[in-house]
Amino acid sequence: MSTVSPLIAGNWKMNGLTHSLDELSELARLLTTGESPRALVVVCPPATLLAAVAAQGASSGIIAGGQDCHREPHGAHTGDISASMLADAGAQYVIVGHSERRTNHGETDQIVCAKAEAAIGAGLKPIICVGETEAQRDAAEAESVVSAQLAASIPDAAEHHEVVVAYEPVWAIGTGRTPTLDEIDEMHNAIRARLVDRFGLSKGESIRILYGGSLKPQNAREILGIGNVNGGLVGGASLLAKDFYTIISAV
Ligand code: 13P
């Protein structure tokens, strides 16, 4: 079983205005006054708040992350943000290949892989997301779909750089539904096996595999207690400091 230290990341998605930094202050207060967290804590706000989150989070150990980056380092890409810009704003991590990007922006595994490579090139740690749709799970294709996504979305550069994998079943995102504990266990074990196959035992065991999809204060303890679950990627429940802190404390 992998013994990598856990990481809990909050993905604010397209939520958050300046006043949301009050929630970050409250999270910082909880993290510094309560028992010290066992997990690394990453907050991925919208890009408009990234520099503020990085600056404000530093004193309480909260690490800032981006939600996406362009695959090119710079150039004529109106509205896009490069990995080096995220790093420049204070990010240390960046989510790539979230299912909302894959679906809403047509991102293929090849694009996700190029983005992960760009992130590594800029000194960021990519959080590479994979996950099956409900139809794929119903057709008993979940494991093969996720294996194919892993193979094509993780760049070879991961061998010498830190990357994180997030398993987010598409049908569990924002729905309040989650796979059973056995299903999560099976999928995380399968992902671990793929990583060990590709990168060898020592590297393959050191890559964190996060679970994401309706992770809540109510189910965090049991999901985060599964062997190859090395933390979580939290959407809705990361928007409220109290809920996010409860999840962090469940590690
Ligand atoms: P929810 O926690 O809101 O289901 O979102 C999960 C997610 O997509 C995190 O990236």
mmCIF file of C-alpha atoms and ligand atoms in Angstrom:
data_model
loop_
_atom_site.group_PDB
_atom_site.id
_atom_site.type_symbol
_atom_site.label_atom_id
_atom_site.label_comp_id
_atom_site.label_asym_id
_atom_site.label_seq_id
_atom_site.Cartn_x
_atom_site.Cartn_y
_atom_site.Cartn_z
ATOM 1 C CA MET A 1 0.000 0.000 0.000
ATOM 2 C CA SER A 2 1.232 3.474 -0.817
ATOM 3 C CA THR A 3 2.391 5.569 2.129
ATOM 4 C CA VAL A 4 2.557 8.927 0.368
ATOM 5 C CA SER A 5 1.485 11.913 2.473
ATOM 6 C CA PRO A 6 -2.077 13.040 1.780
ATOM 7 C CA LEU A 7 -3.173 16.147 -0.086
ATOM 8 C CA ILE A 8 -6.562 17.829 -0.040
ATOM 9 C CA ALA A 9 -7.241 20.306 -2.841
ATOM 10 C CA GLY A 10 -10.225 22.609 -3.130
ATOM 11 C CA ASN A 11 -11.407 23.468 -6.632
ATOM 12 C CA TRP A 12 -13.508 26.623 -6.430
ATOM 13 C CA LYS A 13 -14.372 26.331 -10.160
ATOM 14 C CA MET A 14 -16.040 29.538 -11.460
ATOM 15 C CA ASN A 15 -16.962 30.702 -7.961
ATOM 16 C CA GLY A 16 -15.411 33.411 -5.860
ATOM 17 C CA LEU A 17 -15.225 37.188 -5.661
ATOM 18 C CA THR A 18 -12.978 39.329 -3.474
ATOM 19 C CA HIS A 19 -15.227 38.774 -0.467
ATOM 20 C CA SER A 20 -14.614 35.012 -0.768
ATOM 21 C CA LEU A 21 -11.166 35.685 0.656
ATOM 22 C CA ASP A 22 -12.996 35.949 4.008
ATOM 23 C CA GLU A 23 -13.611 32.170 3.726
ATOM 24 C CA LEU A 24 -9.905 31.701 3.104
ATOM 25 C CA SER A 25 -9.118 33.726 6.248
ATOM 26 C CA GLU A 26 -11.538 31.553 8.187
ATOM 27 C CA LEU A 27 -9.899 28.394 6.800
ATOM 28 C CA ALA A 28 -6.480 29.783 7.777
ATOM 29 C CA ARG A 29 -7.797 30.481 11.278
ATOM 30 C CA LEU A 30 -9.159 26.947 11.618
ATOM 31 C CA LEU A 31 -5.931 25.425 10.282
ATOM 32 C CA THR A 32 -3.710 27.400 12.616
ATOM 33 C CA THR A 33 -5.805 27.194 15.776
ATOM 34 C CA GLY A 34 -6.955 23.570 15.473
ATOM 35 C CA GLU A 35 -4.868 20.418 15.448
ATOM 36 C CA SER A 36 -2.259 20.676 12.665
ATOM 37 C CA PRO A 37 -3.568 19.079 9.507
ATOM 38 C CA ARG A 38 -2.034 15.785 8.356
ATOM 39 C CA ALA A 39 -2.659 16.739 4.740
ATOM 40 C CA LEU A 40 -1.132 19.307 2.443
ATOM 41 C CA VAL A 41 -3.845 21.859 1.742
ATOM 42 C CA VAL A 42 -4.197 23.346 -1.736
ATOM 43 C CA VAL A 43 -6.813 25.906 -2.794
ATOM 44 C CA CYS A 44 -7.464 26.435 -6.515
ATOM 45 C CA PRO A 45 -9.483 29.651 -6.835
ATOM 46 C CA PRO A 46 -10.459 31.332 -10.117
ATOM 47 C CA ALA A 47 -7.435 32.997 -11.733
ATOM 48 C CA THR A 48 -8.638 36.432 -10.647
ATOM 49 C CA LEU A 49 -8.038 35.490 -6.992
ATOM 50 C CA LEU A 50 -4.924 33.375 -7.411
ATOM 51 C CA ALA A 51 -2.322 35.954 -6.375
ATOM 52 C CA ALA A 52 -4.431 36.975 -3.374
ATOM 53 C CA VAL A 53 -4.904 33.356 -2.271
ATOM 54 C CA ALA A 54 -1.165 32.682 -2.654
ATOM 55 C CA ALA A 55 -0.259 35.761 -0.613
ATOM 56 C CA GLN A 56 -2.935 35.334 2.029
ATOM 57 C CA GLY A 57 -2.561 31.564 2.370
ATOM 58 C CA ALA A 58 1.201 31.482 2.796
ATOM 59 C CA SER A 59 1.288 32.163 6.540
ATOM 60 C CA SER A 60 -1.105 29.306 7.306
ATOM 61 C CA GLY A 61 0.439 26.779 4.924
ATOM 62 C CA ILE A 62 -2.359 26.993 2.354
ATOM 63 C CA ILE A 63 -0.865 26.392 -1.102
ATOM 64 C CA ALA A 64 -2.382 28.072 -4.177
ATOM 65 C CA GLY A 65 -3.169 26.223 -7.399
ATOM 66 C CA GLY A 66 -4.596 27.086 -10.799
ATOM 67 C CA GLN A 67 -7.604 25.359 -12.388
ATOM 68 C CA ASP A 68 -6.224 25.067 -15.920
ATOM 69 C CA CYS A 69 -3.325 26.327 -18.035
ATOM 70 C CA HIS A 70 -2.582 26.713 -21.729
ATOM 71 C CA ARG A 71 -0.168 24.274 -23.299
ATOM 72 C CA GLU A 72 1.990 27.050 -24.769
ATOM 73 C CA PRO A 73 4.246 29.197 -22.578
ATOM 74 C CA HIS A 74 3.045 32.496 -24.158
ATOM 75 C CA GLY A 75 1.648 33.904 -27.385
ATOM 76 C CA ALA A 76 -1.499 34.978 -29.182
ATOM 77 C CA HIS A 77 -4.093 33.094 -27.123
ATOM 78 C CA THR A 78 -6.624 35.677 -26.013
ATOM 79 C CA GLY A 79 -8.156 34.889 -22.666
ATOM 80 C CA ASP A 80 -5.852 31.996 -21.862
ATOM 81 C CA ILE A 81 -3.349 31.744 -19.037
ATOM 82 C CA SER A 82 0.008 29.999 -19.245
ATOM 83 C CA ALA A 83 1.542 27.783 -16.587
ATOM 84 C CA SER A 84 4.358 30.274 -16.016
ATOM 85 C CA MET A 85 1.764 33.014 -15.386
ATOM 86 C CA LEU A 86 0.154 30.826 -12.716
ATOM 87 C CA ALA A 87 3.560 30.182 -11.166
ATOM 88 C CA ASP A 88 4.318 33.896 -11.328
ATOM 89 C CA ALA A 89 1.077 34.582 -9.423
ATOM 90 C CA GLY A 90 2.175 32.188 -6.684
ATOM 91 C CA ALA A 91 0.644 28.856 -7.728
ATOM 92 C CA GLN A 92 2.465 25.603 -7.020
ATOM 93 C CA TYR A 93 -0.129 23.235 -8.485
ATOM 94 C CA VAL A 94 -2.498 23.317 -11.450
ATOM 95 C CA ILE A 95 -5.480 21.121 -12.249
ATOM 96 C CA VAL A 96 -5.419 19.831 -15.842
ATOM 97 C CA GLY A 97 -7.958 17.713 -17.691
ATOM 98 C CA HIS A 98 -10.869 18.303 -15.340
ATOM 99 C CA SER A 99 -13.954 16.688 -16.865
ATOM 100 C CA GLU A 100 -15.612 20.103 -17.146
ATOM 101 C CA ARG A 101 -12.693 21.220 -19.360
ATOM 102 C CA ARG A 102 -12.743 17.959 -21.303
ATOM 103 C CA THR A 103 -16.501 18.322 -21.918
ATOM 104 C CA ASN A 104 -16.981 22.087 -22.241
ATOM 105 C CA HIS A 105 -13.747 22.856 -24.079
ATOM 106 C CA GLY A 106 -13.232 19.648 -26.034
ATOM 107 C CA GLU A 107 -9.959 18.817 -24.321
ATOM 108 C CA THR A 108 -8.577 15.482 -25.450
ATOM 109 C CA ASP A 109 -6.060 13.336 -23.581
ATOM 110 C CA GLN A 110 -3.387 14.713 -25.929
ATOM 111 C CA ILE A 111 -4.225 18.306 -25.005
ATOM 112 C CA VAL A 112 -4.319 17.406 -21.311
ATOM 113 C CA CYS A 113 -0.911 15.734 -21.653
ATOM 114 C CA ALA A 114 0.540 18.834 -23.326
ATOM 115 C CA LYS A 115 -0.877 21.011 -20.548
ATOM 116 C CA ALA A 116 0.627 18.756 -17.887
ATOM 117 C CA GLU A 117 3.967 19.003 -19.684
ATOM 118 C CA ALA A 118 3.674 22.798 -19.806
ATOM 119 C CA ALA A 119 2.892 22.835 -16.084
ATOM 120 C CA ILE A 120 5.967 20.742 -15.311
ATOM 121 C CA GLY A 121 8.046 23.014 -17.552
ATOM 122 C CA ALA A 122 6.930 26.012 -15.491
ATOM 123 C CA GLY A 123 7.789 24.299 -12.220
ATOM 124 C CA LEU A 124 4.180 23.507 -11.293
ATOM 125 C CA LYS A 125 2.822 20.159 -10.122
ATOM 126 C CA PRO A 126 -0.048 19.123 -12.392
ATOM 127 C CA ILE A 127 -3.128 17.490 -10.875
ATOM 128 C CA ILE A 128 -4.187 15.331 -13.825
ATOM 129 C CA CYS A 129 -7.888 14.395 -13.762
ATOM 130 C CA VAL A 130 -9.407 11.204 -15.144
ATOM 131 C CA GLY A 131 -12.799 9.581 -14.725
ATOM 132 C CA GLU A 132 -15.540 7.693 -16.520
ATOM 133 C CA THR A 133 -19.058 8.785 -17.418
ATOM 134 C CA GLU A 134 -22.093 7.011 -16.031
ATOM 135 C CA ALA A 135 -22.745 5.249 -19.354
ATOM 136 C CA GLN A 136 -19.167 3.953 -19.380
ATOM 137 C CA ARG A 137 -19.525 2.629 -15.827
ATOM 138 C CA ASP A 138 -22.850 0.995 -16.683
ATOM 139 C CA ALA A 139 -21.162 -0.694 -19.637
ATOM 140 C CA ALA A 140 -18.435 -2.037 -17.298
ATOM 141 C CA GLU A 141 -15.870 0.115 -19.107
ATOM 142 C CA ALA A 142 -14.845 2.343 -16.193
ATOM 143 C CA GLU A 143 -11.455 0.756 -15.637
ATOM 144 C CA SER A 144 -10.479 0.550 -19.292
ATOM 145 C CA VAL A 145 -11.559 4.158 -19.915
ATOM 146 C CA VAL A 146 -9.570 5.428 -16.944
ATOM 147 C CA SER A 147 -6.535 3.331 -17.905
ATOM 148 C CA ALA A 148 -6.568 4.777 -21.410
ATOM 149 C CA GLN A 149 -6.920 8.318 -20.048
ATOM 150 C CA LEU A 150 -3.986 7.753 -17.702
ATOM 151 C CA ALA A 151 -1.787 6.348 -20.443
ATOM 152 C CA ALA A 152 -2.431 9.273 -22.769
ATOM 153 C CA SER A 153 -2.798 12.171 -20.299
ATOM 154 C CA ILE A 154 0.301 11.707 -18.138
ATOM 155 C CA PRO A 155 3.447 12.933 -19.871
ATOM 156 C CA ASP A 156 6.689 10.940 -19.786
ATOM 157 C CA ALA A 157 8.202 13.902 -17.924
ATOM 158 C CA ALA A 158 6.248 12.683 -14.883
ATOM 159 C CA GLU A 159 9.010 10.157 -14.336
ATOM 160 C CA HIS A 160 11.264 12.874 -12.907
ATOM 161 C CA HIS A 161 8.722 15.404 -11.669
ATOM 162 C CA GLU A 162 5.923 15.433 -9.137
ATOM 163 C CA VAL A 163 2.489 14.852 -10.605
ATOM 164 C CA VAL A 164 -0.815 14.104 -8.909
ATOM 165 C CA VAL A 165 -3.649 12.004 -10.354
ATOM 166 C CA ALA A 166 -7.263 12.770 -9.473
ATOM 167 C CA TYR A 167 -9.914 10.121 -10.086
ATOM 168 C CA GLU A 168 -13.195 11.959 -10.569
ATOM 169 C CA PRO A 169 -16.078 9.862 -11.896
ATOM 170 C CA VAL A 170 -17.962 12.352 -14.068
ATOM 171 C CA TRP A 171 -21.347 11.206 -12.738
ATOM 172 C CA ALA A 172 -20.294 11.901 -9.140
ATOM 173 C CA ILE A 173 -19.264 15.511 -9.726
ATOM 174 C CA GLY A 174 -21.719 17.946 -8.159
ATOM 175 C CA THR A 175 -24.455 15.314 -7.964
ATOM 176 C CA GLY A 176 -24.245 14.191 -4.337
ATOM 177 C CA ARG A 177 -23.700 10.634 -5.612
ATOM 178 C CA THR A 178 -20.480 8.708 -5.071
ATOM 179 C CA PRO A 179 -19.256 5.259 -6.039
ATOM 180 C CA THR A 180 -19.348 2.679 -3.237
ATOM 181 C CA LEU A 181 -16.248 2.363 -1.075
ATOM 182 C CA ASP A 182 -15.451 -0.915 -2.839
ATOM 183 C CA GLU A 183 -15.727 0.726 -6.250
ATOM 184 C CA ILE A 184 -13.399 3.550 -5.186
ATOM 185 C CA ASP A 185 -10.972 1.035 -3.689
ATOM 186 C CA GLU A 186 -10.976 -1.042 -6.892
ATOM 187 C CA MET A 187 -10.428 1.938 -9.155
ATOM 188 C CA HIS A 188 -7.659 3.441 -7.032
ATOM 189 C CA ASN A 189 -5.912 0.054 -6.895
ATOM 190 C CA ALA A 190 -6.186 -0.214 -10.678
ATOM 191 C CA ILE A 191 -4.763 3.302 -11.114
ATOM 192 C CA ARG A 192 -1.912 2.450 -8.742
ATOM 193 C CA ALA A 193 -1.156 -0.685 -10.759
ATOM 194 C CA ARG A 194 -1.065 1.324 -14.014
ATOM 195 C CA LEU A 195 1.306 3.884 -12.446
ATOM 196 C CA VAL A 196 3.614 1.160 -11.125
ATOM 197 C CA ASP A 197 3.541 -0.610 -14.527
ATOM 198 C CA ARG A 198 4.569 2.560 -16.274
ATOM 199 C CA PHE A 199 6.940 4.254 -13.836
ATOM 200 C CA GLY A 200 8.233 1.385 -11.702
ATOM 201 C CA LEU A 201 7.521 0.562 -8.085
ATOM 202 C CA SER A 202 9.175 3.422 -6.268
ATOM 203 C CA LYS A 203 7.899 6.227 -8.534
ATOM 204 C CA GLY A 204 4.535 4.569 -9.140
ATOM 205 C CA GLU A 205 3.898 4.258 -5.410
ATOM 206 C CA SER A 206 4.897 7.863 -4.752
ATOM 207 C CA ILE A 207 2.292 9.477 -7.015
ATOM 208 C CA ARG A 208 -0.726 10.727 -5.069
ATOM 209 C CA ILE A 209 -4.101 9.506 -6.288
ATOM 210 C CA LEU A 210 -6.871 11.844 -5.125
ATOM 211 C CA TYR A 211 -10.570 11.005 -5.124
ATOM 212 C CA GLY A 212 -13.002 13.703 -6.318
ATOM 213 C CA GLY A 213 -16.779 13.791 -6.804
ATOM 214 C CA SER A 214 -19.245 14.786 -4.069
ATOM 215 C CA LEU A 215 -16.625 14.474 -1.338
ATOM 216 C CA LYS A 216 -18.368 15.986 1.702
ATOM 217 C CA PRO A 217 -17.838 16.291 5.459
ATOM 218 C CA GLN A 218 -20.273 13.354 5.852
ATOM 219 C CA ASN A 219 -18.391 10.847 3.663
ATOM 220 C CA ALA A 220 -14.808 12.153 3.871
ATOM 221 C CA ARG A 221 -13.615 9.924 6.700
ATOM 222 C CA GLU A 222 -14.550 6.644 5.058
ATOM 223 C CA ILE A 223 -13.466 7.604 1.527
ATOM 224 C CA LEU A 224 -10.164 9.126 2.655
ATOM 225 C CA GLY A 225 -9.515 6.030 4.758
ATOM 226 C CA ILE A 226 -9.226 3.783 1.683
ATOM 227 C CA GLY A 227 -5.685 2.475 1.092
ATOM 228 C CA ASN A 228 -4.791 3.995 -2.257
ATOM 229 C CA VAL A 229 -6.800 7.193 -1.733
ATOM 230 C CA ASN A 230 -4.088 9.749 -0.990
ATOM 231 C CA GLY A 231 -6.398 12.711 -0.532
ATOM 232 C CA GLY A 232 -9.232 14.472 -2.260
ATOM 233 C CA LEU A 233 -10.167 17.019 -4.891
ATOM 234 C CA VAL A 234 -13.142 18.884 -3.480
ATOM 235 C CA GLY A 235 -15.544 21.102 -5.428
ATOM 236 C CA GLY A 236 -18.676 22.434 -3.726
ATOM 237 C CA ALA A 237 -17.628 21.602 -0.185
ATOM 238 C CA SER A 238 -14.394 23.598 -0.559
ATOM 239 C CA LEU A 239 -16.318 26.869 -0.829
ATOM 240 C CA LEU A 240 -17.203 26.924 2.859
ATOM 241 C CA ALA A 241 -14.220 27.022 5.209
ATOM 242 C CA LYS A 242 -15.981 24.982 7.866
ATOM 243 C CA ASP A 243 -16.877 22.124 5.491
ATOM 244 C CA PHE A 244 -13.485 22.130 3.798
ATOM 245 C CA TYR A 245 -11.740 22.096 7.178
ATOM 246 C CA THR A 246 -13.884 19.132 8.295
ATOM 247 C CA ILE A 247 -12.765 17.222 5.185
ATOM 248 C CA ILE A 248 -9.112 18.158 5.776
ATOM 249 C CA SER A 249 -9.429 17.024 9.391
ATOM 250 C CA ALA A 250 -10.905 13.694 8.310
ATOM 251 C CA VAL A 251 -7.515 12.639 6.927
HETATM 252 P P1 13P B 1 -17.929 18.345 -6.236
HETATM 253 O O1 13P B 1 -17.114 18.112 -4.979
HETATM 254 O O2 13P B 1 -18.723 19.612 -6.184
HETATM 255 O O3 13P B 1 -18.702 17.143 -6.615
HETATM 256 O O4 13P B 1 -16.865 18.597 -7.418
HETATM 257 C C1 13P B 1 -15.820 17.709 -7.575
HETATM 258 C C2 13P B 1 -14.870 18.289 -8.541
HETATM 259 O O5 13P B 1 -15.167 18.403 -9.720
HETATM 260 C C3 13P B 1 -13.564 18.743 -8.036
HETATM 261 O O6 13P B 1 -12.699 19.041 -9.076
#
